[in-house]
Amino acid sequence: MGYPVVLGIESSCDETGAGLVRGGRLLGHAVASSMDEHARYGGVVPEIAARAHVHSFTPVVHRALDEAGLSMSDIDAVAVTTGPGLSGALQVGLAGAKGLAYALDVPLYGVHHLAGHVAADTLEHGPLPDPCVVLIVSGGHTSLLLVRDLARDPITHLGDTLDDAAGECFDKVARVFGLPYPGGPAVDRAARAGDAGAVTFPRPLTGPCDDPYAFSFSGLKTAAARWAERHAGRPLPVADGSAALQEAIADVLTRKAVAACRAHGVTTLVVVGGVAANSRVRSLAEERCAAAGITLRVPPLKLCTDNGAMIAAVGDLLVRAGAEPAPLDVSIDPSAPLEYAALHPRARTARTPHAA
């Protein structure tokens, strides 16, 4: 008997994604983004995102099936992001996934969005080593994790972001620099013509008394804003500022990640999430891992940002591990902590007031 085909649905923010995975292999995936609709506001507008998911859900699923050469009847299980993310956006994805699972009479699995980012790497490089250190860097999250069996074991947090995540720092500073949204890719492009050594920006929480694996980028954001303010009335050297900002973020991320690998005797570092697409984060991680004798794994660019393939990858692991499907009343948790790859929050029932 062959492996089951798992459909993954992602709708936590501004991308509607669908992917199909069987036995750890990506069969096809498609993504529709509403980013252009948010760009004029300088950030994601939840109501616009939710409406875009409603319009994109069915076409994206059909595009993924077409790419895979499959039909609806070939789907054996459905996996969907149940948190964290924007409440309205998550609700659209879950409602669609429940409808498909019910119509096809197949099991449904709730998946933690960040576990999806971790699993994305398996679609390119195969099963994760047990253990490995994972650095998640996305718009709202920066975390260092110790991961064993992703489908079965709890995920150990070595360090998390205390305030602004790396992606938030890129977006907010890009706005100050006059660069378009989303800020990460814009800063990366501008930095190519800049000199990272022309500006000295701080490296937050890298002192001997600081938490070795925690992250904080609000101070770096403020330092970059103050630097820009000092150029009032004269042209802002955006390329140099972008290169220096990017270098500071990449330095902090990779320094802490390699230190975590050494401290825990782990020989594989996996870097995932949207900011893993940043060219300097990737190149500095390569340099430092090579020097430390650590194997570096980074997904291809198309799997770094939010997509349905990564959710299907988690669903595939859960199905093959014999995990229990989600209950019929599975709901969403917009602020769910990352503890396990499966995320099956139950709908809260209204409390009945006591009779007078």
XYZ file of C-alpha atoms in Angstrom:
356
model
C 0.000 0.000 0.000
C 1.387 3.399 -0.996
C 1.626 6.484 1.154
C -1.494 8.664 1.477
C -1.826 11.948 -0.385
C -2.132 14.864 2.050
C -3.553 18.240 1.050
C -2.196 21.152 3.102
C -3.975 24.499 3.486
C -2.262 27.673 4.734
C -4.130 30.949 5.381
C -2.581 32.455 8.497
C -1.674 35.847 7.005
C -1.716 37.238 3.458
C -0.890 34.115 1.438
C -3.458 31.478 0.513
C -1.507 28.280 -0.017
C -2.353 24.710 -1.008
C 0.135 21.859 -1.315
C 0.058 18.116 -1.873
C 2.593 15.789 -0.269
C 2.919 12.012 -0.329
C 5.580 10.109 1.595
C 7.693 13.196 2.169
C 7.639 14.196 -1.499
C 6.076 17.414 -2.796
C 3.665 16.646 -5.628
C 2.406 20.145 -6.354
C 1.578 23.445 -4.701
C 0.157 26.864 -5.433
C 0.083 30.211 -3.621
C -2.012 33.340 -4.070
C -0.829 36.463 -2.271
C -2.816 39.565 -1.356
C 0.407 41.457 -0.584
C -0.153 44.067 -3.297
C -3.484 44.992 -1.709
C -1.784 45.601 1.646
C 1.265 47.455 0.315
C -0.347 50.898 0.251
C -1.148 50.543 3.964
C 2.418 49.572 4.862
C 1.334 46.294 6.455
C -1.246 43.528 6.422
C -4.871 44.592 6.923
C -6.697 41.621 8.514
C -10.067 42.220 6.843
C -8.498 42.499 3.383
C -6.512 39.319 4.011
C -9.591 37.354 5.090
C -11.599 38.455 2.045
C -8.709 37.549 -0.256
C -8.574 34.038 1.232
C -12.281 33.568 0.510
C -11.736 34.421 -3.165
C -8.481 32.464 -3.553
C -9.191 29.258 -1.634
C -10.831 27.143 -4.339
C -8.677 28.320 -7.286
C -5.484 27.687 -5.306
C -6.549 24.148 -4.354
C -7.377 23.377 -7.984
C -4.057 24.815 -9.208
C -2.151 22.624 -6.747
C -4.102 19.555 -7.873
C -3.458 20.396 -11.535
C 0.272 20.767 -10.923
C 0.310 17.395 -9.154
C -1.785 15.741 -11.862
C -4.334 14.670 -9.252
C -8.051 15.055 -8.667
C -10.052 15.666 -5.504
C -10.764 11.956 -5.167
C -7.018 11.281 -4.776
C -6.818 13.224 -1.482
C -6.503 10.919 1.553
C -6.186 13.548 4.330
C -6.392 17.307 4.792
C -4.065 19.375 6.998
C -4.723 23.025 7.799
C -3.063 25.805 9.774
C -5.058 26.348 12.984
C -2.682 28.920 14.499
C -1.012 31.215 15.120
C -2.059 33.971 12.745
C -4.805 36.448 11.964
C -8.108 35.233 13.371
C -10.274 35.932 10.332
C -7.697 34.553 7.931
C -7.314 31.333 9.924
C -11.092 30.902 10.090
C -11.386 30.999 6.302
C -8.737 28.320 5.835
C -10.173 26.080 8.549
C -13.723 26.384 7.212
C -12.563 25.458 3.725
C -10.452 22.561 4.982
C -13.325 21.213 7.104
C -15.617 21.375 4.091
C -13.186 19.436 1.927
C -12.458 16.827 4.604
C -16.185 16.308 5.202
C -17.050 16.119 1.495
C -14.213 13.677 0.774
C -14.766 11.704 4.006
C -11.078 11.945 4.945
C -9.385 12.862 8.258
C -8.508 16.457 9.112
C -5.351 17.529 10.971
C -4.714 20.902 12.598
C -1.138 22.129 12.195
C 0.917 24.770 13.987
C 2.067 27.334 11.427
C 5.645 27.447 12.705
C 5.939 23.654 12.660
C 5.046 23.996 8.998
C 8.074 26.193 8.421
C 10.241 23.563 10.101
C 8.776 20.762 7.986
C 9.241 22.742 4.756
C 12.914 21.800 4.771
C 12.088 18.073 4.669
C 10.549 18.518 1.215
C 13.978 19.512 -0.111
C 16.478 17.694 2.100
C 14.613 14.701 3.518
C 13.876 13.778 7.155
C 15.200 16.059 9.885
C 18.113 14.703 11.926
C 17.194 13.804 15.522
C 18.104 16.110 17.144
C 18.642 19.327 15.214
C 18.603 23.016 16.061
C 16.065 25.070 14.105
C 16.213 28.838 13.702
C 12.804 30.212 12.725
C 12.921 33.762 11.394
C 9.685 35.187 10.032
C 7.651 38.367 10.128
C 6.347 37.863 13.635
C 8.588 35.172 15.098
C 12.262 34.652 15.850
C 12.969 31.438 17.759
C 15.728 28.922 18.392
C 14.341 25.419 18.835
C 15.673 21.982 19.676
C 13.717 19.547 17.505
C 13.666 15.763 17.750
C 10.823 13.803 16.124
C 8.654 16.612 14.757
C 5.507 14.501 14.526
C 5.753 12.885 17.965
C 7.948 14.827 20.381
C 7.478 18.158 22.139
C 9.502 21.039 20.707
C 12.036 22.601 23.078
C 12.385 26.380 22.951
C 15.962 27.495 23.548
C 15.176 31.157 22.962
C 12.462 33.388 21.524
C 11.986 36.996 20.519
C 11.233 39.343 23.423
C 9.806 42.194 21.339
C 10.226 42.927 17.618
C 11.071 39.858 15.555
C 13.652 40.098 12.770
C 10.994 40.415 10.074
C 9.214 43.193 11.970
C 12.504 45.050 12.276
C 13.058 44.834 8.520
C 9.524 46.086 7.781
C 9.593 48.992 10.238
C 13.060 50.225 9.325
C 12.301 49.906 5.620
C 9.413 52.324 6.100
C 11.727 54.799 7.834
C 14.210 54.423 4.969
C 11.463 55.124 2.420
C 11.533 51.577 1.039
C 8.378 49.706 -0.011
C 6.519 46.984 1.868
C 7.400 44.178 2.475
C 10.574 45.516 4.026
C 12.758 42.395 4.058
C 13.099 41.946 0.295
C 13.342 45.733 -0.206
C 16.212 46.040 2.281
C 17.939 43.031 0.710
C 17.782 44.635 -2.738
C 18.974 48.042 -1.508
C 21.828 46.488 0.484
C 23.461 45.094 -2.666
C 24.771 48.571 -3.513
C 25.736 49.443 0.075
C 28.678 49.111 2.427
C 27.755 47.225 5.610
C 30.741 48.752 7.392
C 29.691 52.341 6.687
C 27.279 52.388 9.653
C 27.683 50.761 13.058
C 24.424 49.393 14.395
C 24.100 47.544 17.735
C 23.894 43.758 18.140
C 21.128 43.351 20.754
C 21.426 40.709 23.503
C 24.882 39.531 22.513
C 26.680 40.573 25.717
C 28.126 38.088 28.217
C 25.329 38.720 30.739
C 22.472 38.493 28.257
C 20.265 35.478 27.628
C 22.384 33.606 25.064
C 19.458 32.502 22.894
C 16.841 35.243 23.306
C 16.277 37.837 20.581
C 15.369 41.512 20.691
C 15.332 43.751 17.634
C 13.431 46.788 18.943
C 16.667 48.531 19.980
C 18.179 47.927 16.549
C 15.032 49.321 14.950
C 15.298 52.448 17.100
C 19.013 52.862 16.372
C 18.343 52.707 12.622
C 15.513 55.246 12.943
C 17.742 57.640 14.922
C 20.485 57.263 12.302
C 17.995 58.193 9.583
C 16.779 61.195 11.588
C 20.328 62.557 11.793
C 20.284 62.892 7.992
C 17.329 65.285 7.992
C 17.735 67.817 5.218
C 20.262 65.756 3.288
C 20.070 62.602 1.180
C 19.820 59.417 3.217
C 22.429 56.807 2.197
C 19.782 54.089 2.038
C 22.050 51.456 0.507
C 24.613 51.750 3.309
C 21.928 51.814 5.987
C 20.233 48.766 4.500
C 23.503 46.834 4.267
C 24.389 47.698 7.864
C 20.929 46.767 9.148
C 20.968 43.472 7.282
C 24.449 42.676 8.574
C 23.435 43.357 12.178
C 20.387 41.093 11.952
C 22.273 38.321 10.177
C 25.127 38.574 12.683
C 22.843 38.189 15.722
C 20.783 35.367 14.206
C 23.684 33.246 13.014
C 25.892 33.899 16.043
C 23.223 32.656 18.451
C 22.215 29.726 16.238
C 25.755 28.381 15.931
C 26.313 28.863 19.666
C 23.144 26.836 20.382
C 24.372 23.996 18.172
C 27.718 23.905 19.963
C 26.179 24.074 23.432
C 23.802 21.180 22.739
C 26.204 19.024 20.757
C 24.056 19.264 17.624
C 25.668 19.025 14.196
C 22.779 20.232 12.008
C 21.256 23.723 11.866
C 18.029 24.287 9.952
C 17.123 27.904 9.101
C 13.499 28.453 8.045
C 10.851 31.156 7.692
C 10.465 34.171 5.463
C 13.659 35.890 6.635
C 15.583 32.726 5.706
C 15.189 34.031 2.148
C 17.464 37.003 3.000
C 20.704 36.701 1.051
C 22.988 37.834 3.884
C 21.342 35.606 6.488
C 21.903 32.651 4.166
C 25.504 33.498 3.247
C 26.628 34.306 6.807
C 24.961 31.124 8.087
C 26.896 29.172 5.454
C 30.193 30.791 6.479
C 29.738 30.259 10.208
C 28.379 26.718 9.946
C 31.252 25.700 7.665
C 33.771 27.136 10.144
C 32.100 25.285 13.044
C 31.709 21.953 11.254
C 27.905 22.217 11.313
C 25.675 21.041 8.474
C 23.381 23.853 7.335
C 19.960 23.172 5.837
C 17.859 25.975 4.343
C 14.737 25.368 2.214
C 14.609 26.770 -1.329
C 13.290 30.305 -1.564
C 9.817 29.203 -2.724
C 9.358 27.224 0.519
C 10.688 29.899 2.918
C 7.638 32.153 2.776
C 4.158 30.951 3.800
C 2.828 28.137 1.608
C 0.505 25.151 1.711
C 3.267 22.644 0.926
C 4.787 23.109 4.376
C 1.432 22.404 6.051
C 0.976 19.323 3.894
C 4.470 18.215 4.941
C 3.453 18.294 8.619
C 0.184 16.534 7.826
C 2.120 13.847 5.963
C 4.382 13.303 8.982
C 1.393 13.154 11.348
C -0.489 10.654 9.194
C 2.538 8.392 8.854
C 3.181 8.612 12.606
C -0.347 7.426 13.328
C -1.387 10.675 15.012
C -5.006 11.202 15.967
C -6.961 13.439 13.561
C -8.506 16.664 14.788
C -11.877 16.520 16.589
C -14.960 17.685 14.737
C -15.079 20.894 16.792
C -11.450 21.827 16.187
C -11.087 25.604 16.187
C -8.292 28.144 15.769
C -5.829 29.639 18.232
C -4.442 32.918 16.805
C -1.726 33.133 19.489
C -0.889 29.443 19.951
C 2.565 28.733 21.426
C 4.686 26.195 19.551
C 4.682 23.050 21.662
C 3.800 20.282 19.210
C 3.463 20.158 15.428
C -0.211 19.164 15.699
C -2.514 21.923 16.928
C -6.094 20.899 17.714
C -7.644 23.651 19.870
C -11.290 23.103 20.767
C -13.955 25.715 20.247
C -14.773 27.595 23.433
C -18.385 27.138 24.493
C -20.321 30.135 25.775
C -20.824 30.120 29.535
C -24.448 30.075 30.636
C -25.159 32.836 33.194
C -26.496 31.684 36.553
C -30.195 32.148 37.048
C -31.121 35.023 39.305
